[in-house]
Amino acid sequence: GQQLNQSPQSMFIQEGEDVSMNCTSSSIFNTWLWYKQDPGEGPVLLIALYKAGELTSNGRLTAQFGITRKDSFLNISASIPSDVGIYFCAGQLWGNQFYFGTGTSLTVIP
Amino acid sequence: EPEVTQTPSHQVTQMGQEVILRCVPISNHLYFYWYRQILGQKVEFLVSFYNNEISEKSEIFDDQFSVERPDGSNFTLKIRSTKLEDSAMYFCASSEGGGPADTQYFGPGTRLTVL
């Protein structure tokens, strides 16, 4: 299957700090998505990206679809305790099959 | 707000037994999916389903797996003869359309434990 590598694997930050994480792949994807997963729950879509170079915001979240279509980053500004969770990127090659990344675990220290 | 629901939340079974995981997708959605997440690992696509047939499946979705929409509301995943390595969270998802712009909404998952 396709490999999507996320970095960092985990982050421990102070409340109020900005966060940046990214996702890379050896394959070119048509769509990139960012999901957040809280413990014991299913992933929830945060941001979807459809065009190379696209920069999209959703509140304090900003994500960009890399020009090469092989990478994406997610930034969270002014982190708050409820940002805690695991963030997954997901890429779509064709059809409706998405490949998920390895995840970045975020811990926000109040 | 409409949501995807899944039952049971936790299923414990003996190796070799059959299990059926149930999902009720969002009512006006036409595309349905199953994903698997082994503890501590990434979410993996298993299968997508549209118009009463499988539209895509991954290499994980072998002959021991099957999906069905037995009625107008339920979508099920059957694992015929469970193995220890089938222990995982299984997520159902649904979307209105099947294109990249169609958001897939995930259910809360069923934790399957195979002993």
mmCIF file of C-alpha atoms in Angstrom:
data_model
loop_
_atom_site.group_PDB
_atom_site.id
_atom_site.type_symbol
_atom_site.label_atom_id
_atom_site.label_comp_id
_atom_site.label_asym_id
_atom_site.label_seq_id
_atom_site.Cartn_x
_atom_site.Cartn_y
_atom_site.Cartn_z
ATOM 1 C CA GLY A 1 0.000 0.000 0.000
ATOM 2 C CA GLN A 2 0.919 3.647 -0.212
ATOM 3 C CA GLN A 3 3.151 5.088 2.495
ATOM 4 C CA LEU A 4 2.402 8.478 3.975
ATOM 5 C CA ASN A 5 4.948 9.525 6.572
ATOM 6 C CA GLN A 6 4.075 12.110 9.154
ATOM 7 C CA SER A 7 6.446 14.108 11.275
ATOM 8 C CA PRO A 8 6.919 14.618 14.034
ATOM 9 C CA GLN A 9 5.544 11.414 15.508
ATOM 10 C CA SER A 10 4.602 13.224 18.713
ATOM 11 C CA MET A 11 4.671 16.755 20.071
ATOM 12 C CA PHE A 12 4.457 18.192 23.557
ATOM 13 C CA ILE A 13 3.773 21.909 23.557
ATOM 14 C CA GLN A 14 2.656 24.628 25.922
ATOM 15 C CA GLU A 15 -0.813 26.071 25.583
ATOM 16 C CA GLY A 16 -0.729 29.106 23.331
ATOM 17 C CA GLU A 17 2.147 27.888 21.176
ATOM 18 C CA ASP A 18 1.837 27.329 17.452
ATOM 19 C CA VAL A 19 2.137 23.820 16.031
ATOM 20 C CA SER A 20 3.386 22.623 12.680
ATOM 21 C CA MET A 21 3.290 19.092 11.346
ATOM 22 C CA ASN A 22 3.731 17.603 7.916
ATOM 23 C CA CYS A 23 3.049 14.622 5.759
ATOM 24 C CA THR A 24 5.102 13.319 2.861
ATOM 25 C CA SER A 25 4.700 10.582 0.318
ATOM 26 C CA SER A 26 6.613 9.120 -2.578
ATOM 27 C CA SER A 27 3.364 9.124 -4.588
ATOM 28 C CA ILE A 28 1.494 12.025 -6.121
ATOM 29 C CA PHE A 29 -1.944 12.418 -4.598
ATOM 30 C CA ASN A 30 -4.987 14.132 -6.067
ATOM 31 C CA THR A 31 -6.452 15.135 -2.718
ATOM 32 C CA TRP A 32 -5.017 15.639 0.747
ATOM 33 C CA LEU A 33 -7.079 15.575 3.896
ATOM 34 C CA TRP A 34 -6.274 16.264 7.525
ATOM 35 C CA TYR A 35 -8.192 14.430 10.255
ATOM 36 C CA LYS A 36 -8.131 14.632 14.049
ATOM 37 C CA GLN A 37 -8.829 11.590 16.183
ATOM 38 C CA ASP A 38 -9.717 11.862 19.853
ATOM 39 C CA PRO A 39 -9.186 8.811 22.070
ATOM 40 C CA GLY A 40 -11.867 6.172 21.533
ATOM 41 C CA GLU A 41 -13.463 8.002 18.634
ATOM 42 C CA GLY A 42 -13.411 7.985 14.874
ATOM 43 C CA PRO A 43 -11.409 10.480 12.809
ATOM 44 C CA VAL A 44 -13.029 13.852 12.166
ATOM 45 C CA LEU A 45 -12.217 15.799 9.027
ATOM 46 C CA LEU A 46 -10.469 19.125 9.646
ATOM 47 C CA ILE A 47 -9.398 20.357 6.239
ATOM 48 C CA ALA A 48 -9.548 19.077 2.664
ATOM 49 C CA LEU A 49 -7.154 20.189 -0.095
ATOM 50 C CA TYR A 50 -7.801 19.609 -3.780
ATOM 51 C CA LYS A 51 -5.247 21.588 -5.783
ATOM 52 C CA ALA A 52 -1.462 21.698 -5.744
ATOM 53 C CA GLY A 53 -0.339 24.768 -3.881
ATOM 54 C CA GLU A 54 -3.741 25.309 -2.280
ATOM 55 C CA LEU A 55 -3.676 26.951 1.138
ATOM 56 C CA THR A 56 -6.818 26.540 3.214
ATOM 57 C CA SER A 57 -7.769 27.732 6.687
ATOM 58 C CA ASN A 58 -10.343 26.512 9.151
ATOM 59 C CA GLY A 59 -10.307 28.721 12.232
ATOM 60 C CA ARG A 60 -6.898 28.348 13.882
ATOM 61 C CA LEU A 61 -5.934 25.590 11.442
ATOM 62 C CA THR A 62 -4.131 26.164 8.170
ATOM 63 C CA ALA A 63 -3.100 23.480 5.713
ATOM 64 C CA GLN A 64 -1.306 23.541 2.396
ATOM 65 C CA PHE A 65 -1.181 21.073 -0.488
ATOM 66 C CA GLY A 66 2.412 20.913 -1.679
ATOM 67 C CA ILE A 67 3.287 22.017 -5.194
ATOM 68 C CA THR A 68 4.651 18.584 -6.034
ATOM 69 C CA ARG A 69 1.459 16.984 -4.697
ATOM 70 C CA LYS A 70 3.623 14.703 -2.599
ATOM 71 C CA ASP A 71 3.343 16.563 0.680
ATOM 72 C CA SER A 72 1.167 18.692 2.895
ATOM 73 C CA PHE A 73 1.517 20.567 6.149
ATOM 74 C CA LEU A 74 -0.903 21.472 8.912
ATOM 75 C CA ASN A 75 -0.404 24.420 11.242
ATOM 76 C CA ILE A 76 -2.353 25.096 14.406
ATOM 77 C CA SER A 77 -2.024 28.561 15.868
ATOM 78 C CA ALA A 78 -2.403 29.456 19.538
ATOM 79 C CA SER A 79 -2.958 25.898 20.713
ATOM 80 C CA ILE A 80 -5.538 25.132 23.390
ATOM 81 C CA PRO A 81 -6.003 22.013 25.550
ATOM 82 C CA SER A 82 -8.771 20.596 23.352
ATOM 83 C CA ASP A 83 -6.327 20.412 20.430
ATOM 84 C CA VAL A 84 -4.960 17.287 22.102
ATOM 85 C CA GLY A 85 -5.332 14.218 19.909
ATOM 86 C CA ILE A 86 -3.805 12.384 17.007
ATOM 87 C CA TYR A 87 -3.669 14.162 13.671
ATOM 88 C CA PHE A 88 -3.709 12.078 10.523
ATOM 89 C CA CYS A 89 -3.115 13.132 6.977
ATOM 90 C CA ALA A 90 -4.822 11.140 4.245
ATOM 91 C CA GLY A 91 -4.225 11.138 0.523
ATOM 92 C CA GLN A 92 -6.374 10.056 -2.365
ATOM 93 C CA LEU A 93 -4.906 8.699 -5.592
ATOM 94 C CA TRP A 94 -8.081 7.843 -7.468
ATOM 95 C CA GLY A 95 -11.587 6.622 -6.757
ATOM 96 C CA ASN A 96 -12.675 6.922 -3.175
ATOM 97 C CA GLN A 97 -9.859 5.052 -1.459
ATOM 98 C CA PHE A 98 -7.855 7.161 0.983
ATOM 99 C CA TYR A 99 -4.477 6.238 2.441
ATOM 100 C CA PHE A 100 -3.831 7.457 5.956
ATOM 101 C CA GLY A 101 -0.554 8.644 7.382
ATOM 102 C CA THR A 102 1.201 7.355 10.451
ATOM 103 C CA GLY A 103 -0.208 10.089 12.684
ATOM 104 C CA THR A 104 1.169 12.879 14.867
ATOM 105 C CA SER A 105 0.208 12.750 18.517
ATOM 106 C CA LEU A 106 -0.249 16.220 20.021
ATOM 107 C CA THR A 107 -0.178 16.932 23.750
ATOM 108 C CA VAL A 108 -0.919 20.457 24.939
ATOM 109 C CA ILE A 109 0.301 21.339 28.404
ATOM 110 C CA PRO A 110 -1.896 23.934 30.112
ATOM 111 C CA GLU B 1 -26.496 16.813 13.424
ATOM 112 C CA PRO B 2 -26.695 13.487 11.582
ATOM 113 C CA GLU B 3 -23.988 11.001 12.466
ATOM 114 C CA VAL B 4 -22.771 7.537 11.624
ATOM 115 C CA THR B 5 -23.493 5.027 14.373
ATOM 116 C CA GLN B 6 -21.861 1.668 14.986
ATOM 117 C CA THR B 7 -22.735 -1.328 17.123
ATOM 118 C CA PRO B 8 -21.463 -2.909 19.224
ATOM 119 C CA SER B 9 -18.883 -0.532 20.648
ATOM 120 C CA HIS B 10 -16.790 -3.493 21.775
ATOM 121 C CA GLN B 11 -16.914 -7.083 20.556
ATOM 122 C CA VAL B 12 -14.918 -9.918 22.076
ATOM 123 C CA THR B 13 -14.762 -13.186 20.186
ATOM 124 C CA GLN B 14 -12.836 -16.428 20.067
ATOM 125 C CA MET B 15 -10.441 -17.104 17.228
ATOM 126 C CA GLY B 16 -12.217 -18.869 14.385
ATOM 127 C CA GLN B 17 -15.625 -17.414 15.180
ATOM 128 C CA GLU B 18 -17.613 -15.250 12.812
ATOM 129 C CA VAL B 19 -18.424 -11.660 13.752
ATOM 130 C CA ILE B 20 -20.720 -9.109 12.203
ATOM 131 C CA LEU B 21 -20.064 -5.433 12.808
ATOM 132 C CA ARG B 22 -22.958 -3.108 12.199
ATOM 133 C CA CYS B 23 -23.149 0.443 10.991
ATOM 134 C CA VAL B 24 -25.957 2.866 10.294
ATOM 135 C CA PRO B 25 -24.667 5.452 7.801
ATOM 136 C CA ILE B 26 -26.043 8.964 7.527
ATOM 137 C CA SER B 27 -29.449 8.613 5.921
ATOM 138 C CA ASN B 28 -28.980 10.513 2.640
ATOM 139 C CA HIS B 29 -25.484 9.145 1.999
ATOM 140 C CA LEU B 30 -24.914 6.748 -0.863
ATOM 141 C CA TYR B 31 -21.314 5.641 -0.365
ATOM 142 C CA PHE B 32 -20.204 3.503 2.547
ATOM 143 C CA TYR B 33 -16.798 2.451 3.771
ATOM 144 C CA TRP B 34 -15.040 0.272 6.293
ATOM 145 C CA TYR B 35 -11.642 1.095 7.739
ATOM 146 C CA ARG B 36 -9.479 -0.712 10.257
ATOM 147 C CA GLN B 37 -7.062 0.676 12.838
ATOM 148 C CA ILE B 38 -4.825 -1.706 14.713
ATOM 149 C CA LEU B 39 -4.008 -0.304 18.149
ATOM 150 C CA GLY B 40 -1.462 2.476 17.915
ATOM 151 C CA GLN B 41 -1.243 2.306 14.136
ATOM 152 C CA LYS B 42 -2.671 4.208 11.214
ATOM 153 C CA VAL B 43 -6.154 3.934 9.794
ATOM 154 C CA GLU B 44 -6.315 1.500 6.860
ATOM 155 C CA PHE B 45 -8.912 1.413 4.113
ATOM 156 C CA LEU B 46 -10.736 -1.898 3.722
ATOM 157 C CA VAL B 47 -13.597 -1.428 1.285
ATOM 158 C CA SER B 48 -16.009 1.014 -0.295
ATOM 159 C CA PHE B 49 -19.575 0.163 -1.261
ATOM 160 C CA TYR B 50 -22.018 1.854 -3.589
ATOM 161 C CA ASN B 51 -25.259 0.830 -5.236
ATOM 162 C CA ASN B 52 -25.248 -2.515 -3.443
ATOM 163 C CA GLU B 53 -21.855 -3.580 -4.604
ATOM 164 C CA ILE B 54 -18.209 -3.210 -3.686
ATOM 165 C CA SER B 55 -16.622 -0.364 -5.635
ATOM 166 C CA GLU B 56 -13.083 -0.640 -4.274
ATOM 167 C CA LYS B 57 -11.242 -2.863 -1.836
ATOM 168 C CA SER B 58 -7.744 -3.032 -0.446
ATOM 169 C CA GLU B 59 -5.424 -5.998 -0.233
ATOM 170 C CA ILE B 60 -6.455 -6.400 3.400
ATOM 171 C CA PHE B 61 -10.036 -7.161 2.366
ATOM 172 C CA ASP B 62 -9.569 -10.829 1.520
ATOM 173 C CA ASP B 63 -12.051 -13.688 1.301
ATOM 174 C CA GLN B 64 -12.688 -13.763 5.029
ATOM 175 C CA PHE B 65 -14.341 -10.346 4.801
ATOM 176 C CA SER B 66 -17.677 -9.484 3.277
ATOM 177 C CA VAL B 67 -19.979 -6.476 3.351
ATOM 178 C CA GLU B 68 -23.693 -6.183 2.966
ATOM 179 C CA ARG B 69 -26.464 -3.654 3.067
ATOM 180 C CA PRO B 70 -29.221 -5.950 4.281
ATOM 181 C CA ASP B 71 -31.867 -3.240 4.441
ATOM 182 C CA GLY B 72 -32.276 0.467 3.809
ATOM 183 C CA SER B 73 -30.373 1.600 6.860
ATOM 184 C CA ASN B 74 -27.723 -0.903 7.941
ATOM 185 C CA PHE B 75 -24.304 -1.601 6.475
ATOM 186 C CA THR B 76 -22.445 -4.601 7.861
ATOM 187 C CA LEU B 77 -18.948 -6.027 7.841
ATOM 188 C CA LYS B 78 -18.677 -9.768 8.352
ATOM 189 C CA ILE B 79 -15.440 -11.460 9.284
ATOM 190 C CA ARG B 80 -15.903 -15.153 8.650
ATOM 191 C CA SER B 81 -13.250 -16.876 10.702
ATOM 192 C CA THR B 82 -11.526 -14.396 12.943
ATOM 193 C CA LYS B 83 -7.799 -14.460 13.555
ATOM 194 C CA LEU B 84 -5.828 -12.897 16.384
ATOM 195 C CA GLU B 85 -4.486 -10.258 14.002
ATOM 196 C CA ASP B 86 -8.037 -9.107 13.223
ATOM 197 C CA SER B 87 -8.099 -7.420 16.628
ATOM 198 C CA ALA B 88 -8.481 -3.723 15.859
ATOM 199 C CA MET B 89 -10.863 -0.791 15.816
ATOM 200 C CA TYR B 90 -13.178 -0.986 12.829
ATOM 201 C CA PHE B 91 -14.592 2.290 11.584
ATOM 202 C CA CYS B 92 -17.526 2.694 9.273
ATOM 203 C CA ALA B 93 -17.799 5.879 7.219
ATOM 204 C CA SER B 94 -20.294 7.284 4.747
ATOM 205 C CA SER B 95 -20.390 10.087 2.207
ATOM 206 C CA GLU B 96 -23.002 11.693 -0.026
ATOM 207 C CA GLY B 97 -21.006 11.172 -3.181
ATOM 208 C CA GLY B 98 -17.961 9.159 -4.091
ATOM 209 C CA GLY B 99 -15.695 11.906 -5.350
ATOM 210 C CA PRO B 100 -12.711 13.545 -3.670
ATOM 211 C CA ALA B 101 -14.804 16.538 -2.640
ATOM 212 C CA ASP B 102 -17.253 14.345 -0.740
ATOM 213 C CA THR B 103 -16.420 14.287 2.938
ATOM 214 C CA GLN B 104 -16.392 10.881 4.569
ATOM 215 C CA TYR B 105 -17.977 10.979 8.007
ATOM 216 C CA PHE B 106 -16.650 8.384 10.418
ATOM 217 C CA GLY B 107 -18.532 6.493 13.086
ATOM 218 C CA PRO B 108 -17.159 6.024 16.608
ATOM 219 C CA GLY B 109 -15.825 2.567 15.793
ATOM 220 C CA THR B 110 -16.187 -0.981 17.073
ATOM 221 C CA ARG B 111 -13.302 -2.396 19.036
ATOM 222 C CA LEU B 112 -12.876 -6.047 18.056
ATOM 223 C CA THR B 113 -10.850 -8.245 20.364
ATOM 224 C CA VAL B 114 -10.045 -11.751 19.158
ATOM 225 C CA LEU B 115 -8.883 -14.150 21.869
#
